[in-house]
Amino acid sequence: VYQDDNDLYLVVNNSARIAVVNPATMRLRRDFQNLGSPRYVVRKDNRLFVSQLFDPHIWVVDAQSGAVLDKWETPGWTERMAIADSILWVEDRVNGALLGFDLSGDSLRHDVALGGGVSDLHLAAGHLYVFRHASVGSDLIEINAATGFAMRTYDFGARDASYLHYVADEDAFYFWSDAKIFKFRRSDWTFQPNAIANTGSANVGGLYRDPLLGDWYYTDVLDFATRGWLYRLDPM
């Protein structure tokens, strides 16, 4: 799901489709088909940038018509993206790297090797944040959004972390690990080892905090074939 000033974009995995809906009513406004196997989408001006499963390209799509304008070559499968000024940052899932495309010239400017699996790319407080995964364990890395240089790293040891979520009013990250939700303070780069919630046996597929009410939500995708569940947690 991606929202700009006017529309909500629903990337329908395994359906080659992005549905564009009214965010207030959820009524369909535009329906883009034949888009490969889209994973994530972000918008800059009148262009959508679409990452792809198992396709070594970023697809560039007209945000109004859905027409494919271009395809930018990548080493392979790409996932989450973030735009910082005129740079489109993309997760390279093949080489464990971040790719930075210059949107003013539509060319690759940065190829930042991070030495492991890469996931959960976020733009927060003017910097990029990403999880780097080893065969065992994870690191949280803070990256300069203009240059791609790593600024700070936190090693979670053997803890496998995922679903990074930033809460601006706390200047803190939350993530899921070992069937629990944990907090990490960005300001002083400190991990809070006491979990805020336990998700039990749920096969968690996403994590989100409502910025107005403070309620927490997470999904249980079960086996990806059965209808899943959305859970809401009382913040207290």
PDB file of C-alpha atoms in Angstrom:
ATOM      1  CA  VAL A   1       0.000   0.000   0.000  1.00  0.00           C
ATOM      2  CA  TYR A   2       1.278   3.480  -0.900  1.00  0.00           C
ATOM      3  CA  GLN A   3      -0.519   6.815  -0.418  1.00  0.00           C
ATOM      4  CA  ASP A   4       0.242  10.158  -2.046  1.00  0.00           C
ATOM      5  CA  ASP A   5      -1.706  13.422  -1.671  1.00  0.00           C
ATOM      6  CA  ASN A   6      -4.716  12.148  -3.623  1.00  0.00           C
ATOM      7  CA  ASP A   7      -4.700   8.388  -4.123  1.00  0.00           C
ATOM      8  CA  LEU A   8      -4.127   5.073  -2.412  1.00  0.00           C
ATOM      9  CA  TYR A   9      -2.183   2.519  -4.479  1.00  0.00           C
ATOM     10  CA  LEU A  10      -2.825  -1.153  -3.718  1.00  0.00           C
ATOM     11  CA  VAL A  11      -0.135  -3.449  -5.129  1.00  0.00           C
ATOM     12  CA  VAL A  12      -1.879  -6.775  -5.706  1.00  0.00           C
ATOM     13  CA  ASN A  13       0.910  -9.356  -5.561  1.00  0.00           C
ATOM     14  CA  ASN A  14       0.638 -12.306  -7.965  1.00  0.00           C
ATOM     15  CA  SER A  15      -1.970 -10.449 -10.039  1.00  0.00           C
ATOM     16  CA  ALA A  16       0.238  -8.140 -12.175  1.00  0.00           C
ATOM     17  CA  ARG A  17      -1.995  -5.323 -10.933  1.00  0.00           C
ATOM     18  CA  ILE A  18      -1.985  -2.014  -9.074  1.00  0.00           C
ATOM     19  CA  ALA A  19      -5.436  -0.764  -8.061  1.00  0.00           C
ATOM     20  CA  VAL A  20      -5.688   2.999  -7.452  1.00  0.00           C
ATOM     21  CA  VAL A  21      -8.519   3.880  -5.072  1.00  0.00           C
ATOM     22  CA  ASN A  22     -10.049   6.832  -3.253  1.00  0.00           C
ATOM     23  CA  PRO A  23      -8.484   6.693   0.243  1.00  0.00           C
ATOM     24  CA  ALA A  24     -11.702   7.913   1.887  1.00  0.00           C
ATOM     25  CA  THR A  25     -14.212   5.601   0.163  1.00  0.00           C
ATOM     26  CA  MET A  26     -11.950   2.803  -1.221  1.00  0.00           C
ATOM     27  CA  ARG A  27     -13.786   3.127  -4.549  1.00  0.00           C
ATOM     28  CA  LEU A  28     -11.699   2.264  -7.607  1.00  0.00           C
ATOM     29  CA  ARG A  29     -10.345   5.236  -9.555  1.00  0.00           C
ATOM     30  CA  ARG A  30      -7.837   3.598 -11.899  1.00  0.00           C
ATOM     31  CA  ASP A  31      -6.781  -0.002 -12.469  1.00  0.00           C
ATOM     32  CA  PHE A  32      -3.332  -0.769 -13.884  1.00  0.00           C
ATOM     33  CA  GLN A  33      -2.849  -4.251 -15.349  1.00  0.00           C
ATOM     34  CA  ASN A  34      -0.031  -6.313 -16.894  1.00  0.00           C
ATOM     35  CA  LEU A  35       2.653  -4.973 -14.565  1.00  0.00           C
ATOM     36  CA  GLY A  36       4.765  -8.109 -14.212  1.00  0.00           C
ATOM     37  CA  SER A  37       4.903  -9.228 -10.580  1.00  0.00           C
ATOM     38  CA  PRO A  38       4.836  -5.932  -8.656  1.00  0.00           C
ATOM     39  CA  ARG A  39       6.017  -5.784  -5.044  1.00  0.00           C
ATOM     40  CA  TYR A  40       6.173  -2.115  -3.936  1.00  0.00           C
ATOM     41  CA  VAL A  41       5.423   1.280  -5.464  1.00  0.00           C
ATOM     42  CA  VAL A  42       6.449   4.891  -4.772  1.00  0.00           C
ATOM     43  CA  ARG A  43       5.558   8.063  -6.674  1.00  0.00           C
ATOM     44  CA  LYS A  44       7.591  11.089  -7.759  1.00  0.00           C
ATOM     45  CA  ASP A  45       5.754  13.772  -9.762  1.00  0.00           C
ATOM     46  CA  ASN A  46       3.755  11.911 -12.443  1.00  0.00           C
ATOM     47  CA  ARG A  47       5.777   8.693 -12.382  1.00  0.00           C
ATOM     48  CA  LEU A  48       5.360   5.533 -10.353  1.00  0.00           C
ATOM     49  CA  PHE A  49       8.372   3.336  -9.622  1.00  0.00           C
ATOM     50  CA  VAL A  50       7.482  -0.329  -9.212  1.00  0.00           C
ATOM     51  CA  SER A  51       9.799  -2.992  -7.778  1.00  0.00           C
ATOM     52  CA  GLN A  52       9.477  -6.521  -9.144  1.00  0.00           C
ATOM     53  CA  LEU A  53       9.668 -10.111  -7.916  1.00  0.00           C
ATOM     54  CA  PHE A  54      12.310 -12.117  -9.841  1.00  0.00           C
ATOM     55  CA  ASP A  55      12.449  -9.469 -12.613  1.00  0.00           C
ATOM     56  CA  PRO A  56      15.768  -7.598 -12.930  1.00  0.00           C
ATOM     57  CA  HIS A  57      14.149  -4.203 -13.555  1.00  0.00           C
ATOM     58  CA  ILE A  58      12.449  -1.288 -11.836  1.00  0.00           C
ATOM     59  CA  TRP A  59       9.364  -0.483 -13.887  1.00  0.00           C
ATOM     60  CA  VAL A  60       8.615   3.215 -14.490  1.00  0.00           C
ATOM     61  CA  VAL A  61       4.872   3.733 -14.932  1.00  0.00           C
ATOM     62  CA  ASP A  62       2.723   6.752 -15.783  1.00  0.00           C
ATOM     63  CA  ALA A  63       0.766   7.560 -12.605  1.00  0.00           C
ATOM     64  CA  GLN A  64      -2.399   8.509 -14.499  1.00  0.00           C
ATOM     65  CA  SER A  65      -2.630   6.049 -17.381  1.00  0.00           C
ATOM     66  CA  GLY A  66      -0.648   3.088 -16.045  1.00  0.00           C
ATOM     67  CA  ALA A  67       1.419   2.970 -19.233  1.00  0.00           C
ATOM     68  CA  VAL A  68       4.922   1.521 -18.823  1.00  0.00           C
ATOM     69  CA  LEU A  69       7.351   4.337 -19.656  1.00  0.00           C
ATOM     70  CA  ASP A  70      10.658   2.577 -19.033  1.00  0.00           C
ATOM     71  CA  LYS A  71      12.370  -0.342 -17.301  1.00  0.00           C
ATOM     72  CA  TRP A  72      15.610   0.246 -15.386  1.00  0.00           C
ATOM     73  CA  GLU A  73      17.963  -2.683 -15.122  1.00  0.00           C
ATOM     74  CA  THR A  74      18.792  -4.098 -11.676  1.00  0.00           C
ATOM     75  CA  PRO A  75      20.788  -7.186 -10.589  1.00  0.00           C
ATOM     76  CA  GLY A  76      17.512  -9.006  -9.919  1.00  0.00           C
ATOM     77  CA  TRP A  77      14.641  -9.092  -7.453  1.00  0.00           C
ATOM     78  CA  THR A  78      13.917  -5.726  -5.793  1.00  0.00           C
ATOM     79  CA  GLU A  79      11.675  -4.890  -2.848  1.00  0.00           C
ATOM     80  CA  ARG A  80      11.065  -1.765  -0.729  1.00  0.00           C
ATOM     81  CA  MET A  81      11.920   1.701  -2.003  1.00  0.00           C
ATOM     82  CA  ALA A  82      12.279   5.223  -0.605  1.00  0.00           C
ATOM     83  CA  ILE A  83      12.747   8.592  -2.306  1.00  0.00           C
ATOM     84  CA  ALA A  84      15.105  11.108  -0.699  1.00  0.00           C
ATOM     85  CA  ASP A  85      15.195  14.389  -2.636  1.00  0.00           C
ATOM     86  CA  SER A  86      16.024  13.260  -6.189  1.00  0.00           C
ATOM     87  CA  ILE A  87      17.349   9.776  -5.356  1.00  0.00           C
ATOM     88  CA  LEU A  88      15.256   6.622  -5.531  1.00  0.00           C
ATOM     89  CA  TRP A  89      16.706   4.079  -3.087  1.00  0.00           C
ATOM     90  CA  VAL A  90      15.865   0.435  -3.796  1.00  0.00           C
ATOM     91  CA  GLU A  91      16.529  -2.827  -1.941  1.00  0.00           C
ATOM     92  CA  ASP A  92      18.626  -5.184  -4.069  1.00  0.00           C
ATOM     93  CA  ARG A  93      17.652  -8.590  -2.689  1.00  0.00           C
ATOM     94  CA  VAL A  94      20.180 -10.485  -4.820  1.00  0.00           C
ATOM     95  CA  ASN A  95      23.399  -8.826  -3.679  1.00  0.00           C
ATOM     96  CA  GLY A  96      22.354  -7.455  -0.286  1.00  0.00           C
ATOM     97  CA  ALA A  97      22.756  -3.852  -1.399  1.00  0.00           C
ATOM     98  CA  LEU A  98      20.949  -0.541  -1.784  1.00  0.00           C
ATOM     99  CA  LEU A  99      20.683   0.912  -5.279  1.00  0.00           C
ATOM    100  CA  GLY A 100      20.373   4.690  -5.638  1.00  0.00           C
ATOM    101  CA  PHE A 101      18.866   5.978  -8.902  1.00  0.00           C
ATOM    102  CA  ASP A 102      19.273   9.665  -9.749  1.00  0.00           C
ATOM    103  CA  LEU A 103      15.774  10.778 -10.788  1.00  0.00           C
ATOM    104  CA  SER A 104      17.062  13.982 -12.356  1.00  0.00           C
ATOM    105  CA  GLY A 105      19.030  11.959 -14.900  1.00  0.00           C
ATOM    106  CA  ASP A 106      17.343   8.543 -14.644  1.00  0.00           C
ATOM    107  CA  SER A 107      20.621   6.756 -14.019  1.00  0.00           C
ATOM    108  CA  LEU A 108      22.176   4.596 -11.316  1.00  0.00           C
ATOM    109  CA  ARG A 109      24.290   6.779  -9.005  1.00  0.00           C
ATOM    110  CA  HIS A 110      24.908   4.531  -5.966  1.00  0.00           C
ATOM    111  CA  ASP A 111      25.398   0.805  -5.394  1.00  0.00           C
ATOM    112  CA  VAL A 112      25.904   0.382  -1.649  1.00  0.00           C
ATOM    113  CA  ALA A 113      26.977  -3.111  -0.596  1.00  0.00           C
ATOM    114  CA  LEU A 114      25.851  -3.932   2.949  1.00  0.00           C
ATOM    115  CA  GLY A 115      27.281  -7.412   3.266  1.00  0.00           C
ATOM    116  CA  GLY A 116      24.127  -9.409   3.972  1.00  0.00           C
ATOM    117  CA  GLY A 117      20.435  -9.707   3.279  1.00  0.00           C
ATOM    118  CA  VAL A 118      18.665  -6.350   3.180  1.00  0.00           C
ATOM    119  CA  SER A 119      15.089  -5.615   4.275  1.00  0.00           C
ATOM    120  CA  ASP A 120      12.678  -3.038   5.725  1.00  0.00           C
ATOM    121  CA  LEU A 121      14.080   0.094   4.089  1.00  0.00           C
ATOM    122  CA  HIS A 122      12.740   3.276   5.739  1.00  0.00           C
ATOM    123  CA  LEU A 123      13.272   7.013   5.321  1.00  0.00           C
ATOM    124  CA  ALA A 124      12.992   8.571   8.789  1.00  0.00           C
ATOM    125  CA  ALA A 125      14.287  11.816  10.337  1.00  0.00           C
ATOM    126  CA  GLY A 126      16.175  12.582   7.104  1.00  0.00           C
ATOM    127  CA  HIS A 127      18.145   9.319   7.039  1.00  0.00           C
ATOM    128  CA  LEU A 128      17.723   5.842   5.609  1.00  0.00           C
ATOM    129  CA  TYR A 129      17.334   2.841   7.904  1.00  0.00           C
ATOM    130  CA  VAL A 130      17.562  -0.792   6.927  1.00  0.00           C
ATOM    131  CA  PHE A 131      17.935  -4.224   8.489  1.00  0.00           C
ATOM    132  CA  ARG A 132      20.966  -6.245   7.423  1.00  0.00           C
ATOM    133  CA  HIS A 133      20.608  -9.979   7.974  1.00  0.00           C
ATOM    134  CA  ALA A 134      23.374 -12.533   8.428  1.00  0.00           C
ATOM    135  CA  SER A 135      22.842 -16.296   8.453  1.00  0.00           C
ATOM    136  CA  VAL A 136      22.005 -15.739  12.139  1.00  0.00           C
ATOM    137  CA  GLY A 137      20.937 -12.385  13.544  1.00  0.00           C
ATOM    138  CA  SER A 138      20.328  -8.840  12.292  1.00  0.00           C
ATOM    139  CA  ASP A 139      21.803  -5.333  12.380  1.00  0.00           C
ATOM    140  CA  LEU A 140      20.024  -1.990  12.128  1.00  0.00           C
ATOM    141  CA  ILE A 141      21.973   0.437   9.932  1.00  0.00           C
ATOM    142  CA  GLU A 142      21.567   4.220   9.665  1.00  0.00           C
ATOM    143  CA  ILE A 143      22.571   5.499   6.214  1.00  0.00           C
ATOM    144  CA  ASN A 144      23.167   8.979   4.831  1.00  0.00           C
ATOM    145  CA  ALA A 145      20.311   9.497   2.344  1.00  0.00           C
ATOM    146  CA  ALA A 146      22.424  11.661   0.025  1.00  0.00           C
ATOM    147  CA  THR A 147      25.607   9.586  -0.165  1.00  0.00           C
ATOM    148  CA  GLY A 148      24.691   6.058   0.899  1.00  0.00           C
ATOM    149  CA  PHE A 149      27.399   5.993   3.594  1.00  0.00           C
ATOM    150  CA  ALA A 150      26.645   3.982   6.743  1.00  0.00           C
ATOM    151  CA  MET A 151      26.583   6.269   9.791  1.00  0.00           C
ATOM    152  CA  ARG A 152      25.618   3.986  12.710  1.00  0.00           C
ATOM    153  CA  THR A 153      25.063   0.271  13.170  1.00  0.00           C
ATOM    154  CA  TYR A 154      23.366  -1.649  15.977  1.00  0.00           C
ATOM    155  CA  ASP A 155      24.047  -5.378  16.266  1.00  0.00           C
ATOM    156  CA  PHE A 156      21.096  -7.350  17.659  1.00  0.00           C
ATOM    157  CA  GLY A 157      23.238 -10.452  18.022  1.00  0.00           C
ATOM    158  CA  ALA A 158      21.350 -13.653  17.241  1.00  0.00           C
ATOM    159  CA  ARG A 159      18.000 -11.820  17.182  1.00  0.00           C
ATOM    160  CA  ASP A 160      16.323 -11.999  13.751  1.00  0.00           C
ATOM    161  CA  ALA A 161      14.432  -8.719  13.321  1.00  0.00           C
ATOM    162  CA  SER A 162      11.808  -7.720  10.754  1.00  0.00           C
ATOM    163  CA  TYR A 163       8.916  -5.316  10.017  1.00  0.00           C
ATOM    164  CA  LEU A 164      10.676  -2.112  11.031  1.00  0.00           C
ATOM    165  CA  HIS A 165       8.188   0.678  11.800  1.00  0.00           C
ATOM    166  CA  TYR A 166       9.041   4.278  12.712  1.00  0.00           C
ATOM    167  CA  VAL A 167       6.943   6.330  15.165  1.00  0.00           C
ATOM    168  CA  ALA A 168       7.789   9.984  14.645  1.00  0.00           C
ATOM    169  CA  ASP A 169       6.330  11.428  17.855  1.00  0.00           C
ATOM    170  CA  GLU A 170       8.544   9.046  19.886  1.00  0.00           C
ATOM    171  CA  ASP A 171      11.515   9.234  17.491  1.00  0.00           C
ATOM    172  CA  ALA A 172      11.682   5.464  17.868  1.00  0.00           C
ATOM    173  CA  PHE A 173      11.517   2.299  15.813  1.00  0.00           C
ATOM    174  CA  TYR A 174       9.503  -0.805  16.577  1.00  0.00           C
ATOM    175  CA  PHE A 175      10.066  -4.231  15.066  1.00  0.00           C
ATOM    176  CA  TRP A 176       9.012  -7.866  15.371  1.00  0.00           C
ATOM    177  CA  SER A 177      11.308 -10.637  16.582  1.00  0.00           C
ATOM    178  CA  ASP A 178      10.913 -13.955  18.420  1.00  0.00           C
ATOM    179  CA  ALA A 179       7.091 -13.612  18.473  1.00  0.00           C
ATOM    180  CA  LYS A 180       7.325 -10.229  20.250  1.00  0.00           C
ATOM    181  CA  ILE A 181       7.239  -6.525  19.415  1.00  0.00           C
ATOM    182  CA  PHE A 182      10.259  -4.506  20.566  1.00  0.00           C
ATOM    183  CA  LYS A 183      11.203  -0.828  20.715  1.00  0.00           C
ATOM    184  CA  PHE A 184      14.466   0.814  19.605  1.00  0.00           C
ATOM    185  CA  ARG A 185      15.086   4.494  20.414  1.00  0.00           C
ATOM    186  CA  ARG A 186      16.581   6.226  17.389  1.00  0.00           C
ATOM    187  CA  SER A 187      17.671   9.380  19.222  1.00  0.00           C
ATOM    188  CA  ASP A 188      20.167   7.709  21.565  1.00  0.00           C
ATOM    189  CA  TRP A 189      20.517   4.475  19.542  1.00  0.00           C
ATOM    190  CA  THR A 190      19.286   2.271  22.368  1.00  0.00           C
ATOM    191  CA  PHE A 191      17.481  -1.071  22.247  1.00  0.00           C
ATOM    192  CA  GLN A 192      14.722  -1.678  24.792  1.00  0.00           C
ATOM    193  CA  PRO A 193      14.942  -5.401  25.663  1.00  0.00           C
ATOM    194  CA  ASN A 194      11.511  -5.624  27.312  1.00  0.00           C
ATOM    195  CA  ALA A 195       8.896  -6.463  24.680  1.00  0.00           C
ATOM    196  CA  ILE A 196       5.778  -4.269  24.469  1.00  0.00           C
ATOM    197  CA  ALA A 197       3.588  -7.150  23.212  1.00  0.00           C
ATOM    198  CA  ASN A 198       3.632 -10.868  22.505  1.00  0.00           C
ATOM    199  CA  THR A 199       2.187 -12.082  19.173  1.00  0.00           C
ATOM    200  CA  GLY A 200       2.232 -15.765  20.156  1.00  0.00           C
ATOM    201  CA  SER A 201       2.148 -18.249  17.302  1.00  0.00           C
ATOM    202  CA  ALA A 202       1.054 -15.688  14.680  1.00  0.00           C
ATOM    203  CA  ASN A 203       2.894 -15.717  11.354  1.00  0.00           C
ATOM    204  CA  VAL A 204       3.255 -11.929  11.372  1.00  0.00           C
ATOM    205  CA  GLY A 205       3.219 -10.208   7.977  1.00  0.00           C
ATOM    206  CA  GLY A 206       3.162  -6.565   8.985  1.00  0.00           C
ATOM    207  CA  LEU A 207       3.231  -4.130  11.906  1.00  0.00           C
ATOM    208  CA  TYR A 208       1.749  -0.634  12.271  1.00  0.00           C
ATOM    209  CA  ARG A 209       0.877   1.952  14.945  1.00  0.00           C
ATOM    210  CA  ASP A 210      -2.033   4.354  14.478  1.00  0.00           C
ATOM    211  CA  PRO A 211      -0.441   7.815  14.965  1.00  0.00           C
ATOM    212  CA  LEU A 212      -3.715   9.337  16.216  1.00  0.00           C
ATOM    213  CA  LEU A 213      -5.036   6.754  18.674  1.00  0.00           C
ATOM    214  CA  GLY A 214      -1.842   4.889  19.495  1.00  0.00           C
ATOM    215  CA  ASP A 215      -3.382   1.482  18.778  1.00  0.00           C
ATOM    216  CA  TRP A 216      -1.067  -1.202  17.422  1.00  0.00           C
ATOM    217  CA  TYR A 217      -1.978  -3.480  14.525  1.00  0.00           C
ATOM    218  CA  TYR A 218      -0.348  -6.601  13.183  1.00  0.00           C
ATOM    219  CA  THR A 219      -1.373  -9.210  10.635  1.00  0.00           C
ATOM    220  CA  ASP A 220      -1.289 -12.995  10.872  1.00  0.00           C
ATOM    221  CA  VAL A 221      -0.930 -14.335   7.326  1.00  0.00           C
ATOM    222  CA  LEU A 222      -1.235 -17.958   8.489  1.00  0.00           C
ATOM    223  CA  ASP A 223      -0.047 -20.106   5.555  1.00  0.00           C
ATOM    224  CA  PHE A 224      -0.501 -17.476   2.778  1.00  0.00           C
ATOM    225  CA  ALA A 225      -3.353 -19.580   1.292  1.00  0.00           C
ATOM    226  CA  THR A 226      -5.926 -19.333   4.107  1.00  0.00           C
ATOM    227  CA  ARG A 227      -7.749 -16.087   4.933  1.00  0.00           C
ATOM    228  CA  GLY A 228      -5.593 -14.303   7.505  1.00  0.00           C
ATOM    229  CA  TRP A 229      -6.272 -12.069  10.507  1.00  0.00           C
ATOM    230  CA  LEU A 230      -5.691  -8.448  11.482  1.00  0.00           C
ATOM    231  CA  TYR A 231      -5.126  -7.896  15.220  1.00  0.00           C
ATOM    232  CA  ARG A 232      -5.557  -4.594  17.084  1.00  0.00           C
ATOM    233  CA  LEU A 233      -3.761  -4.115  20.409  1.00  0.00           C
ATOM    234  CA  ASP A 234      -4.756  -1.741  23.167  1.00  0.00           C
ATOM    235  CA  PRO A 235      -1.736   0.592  23.579  1.00  0.00           C
ATOM    236  CA  MET A 236      -1.922   0.227  27.370  1.00  0.00           C
TER     237      MET A 236
END
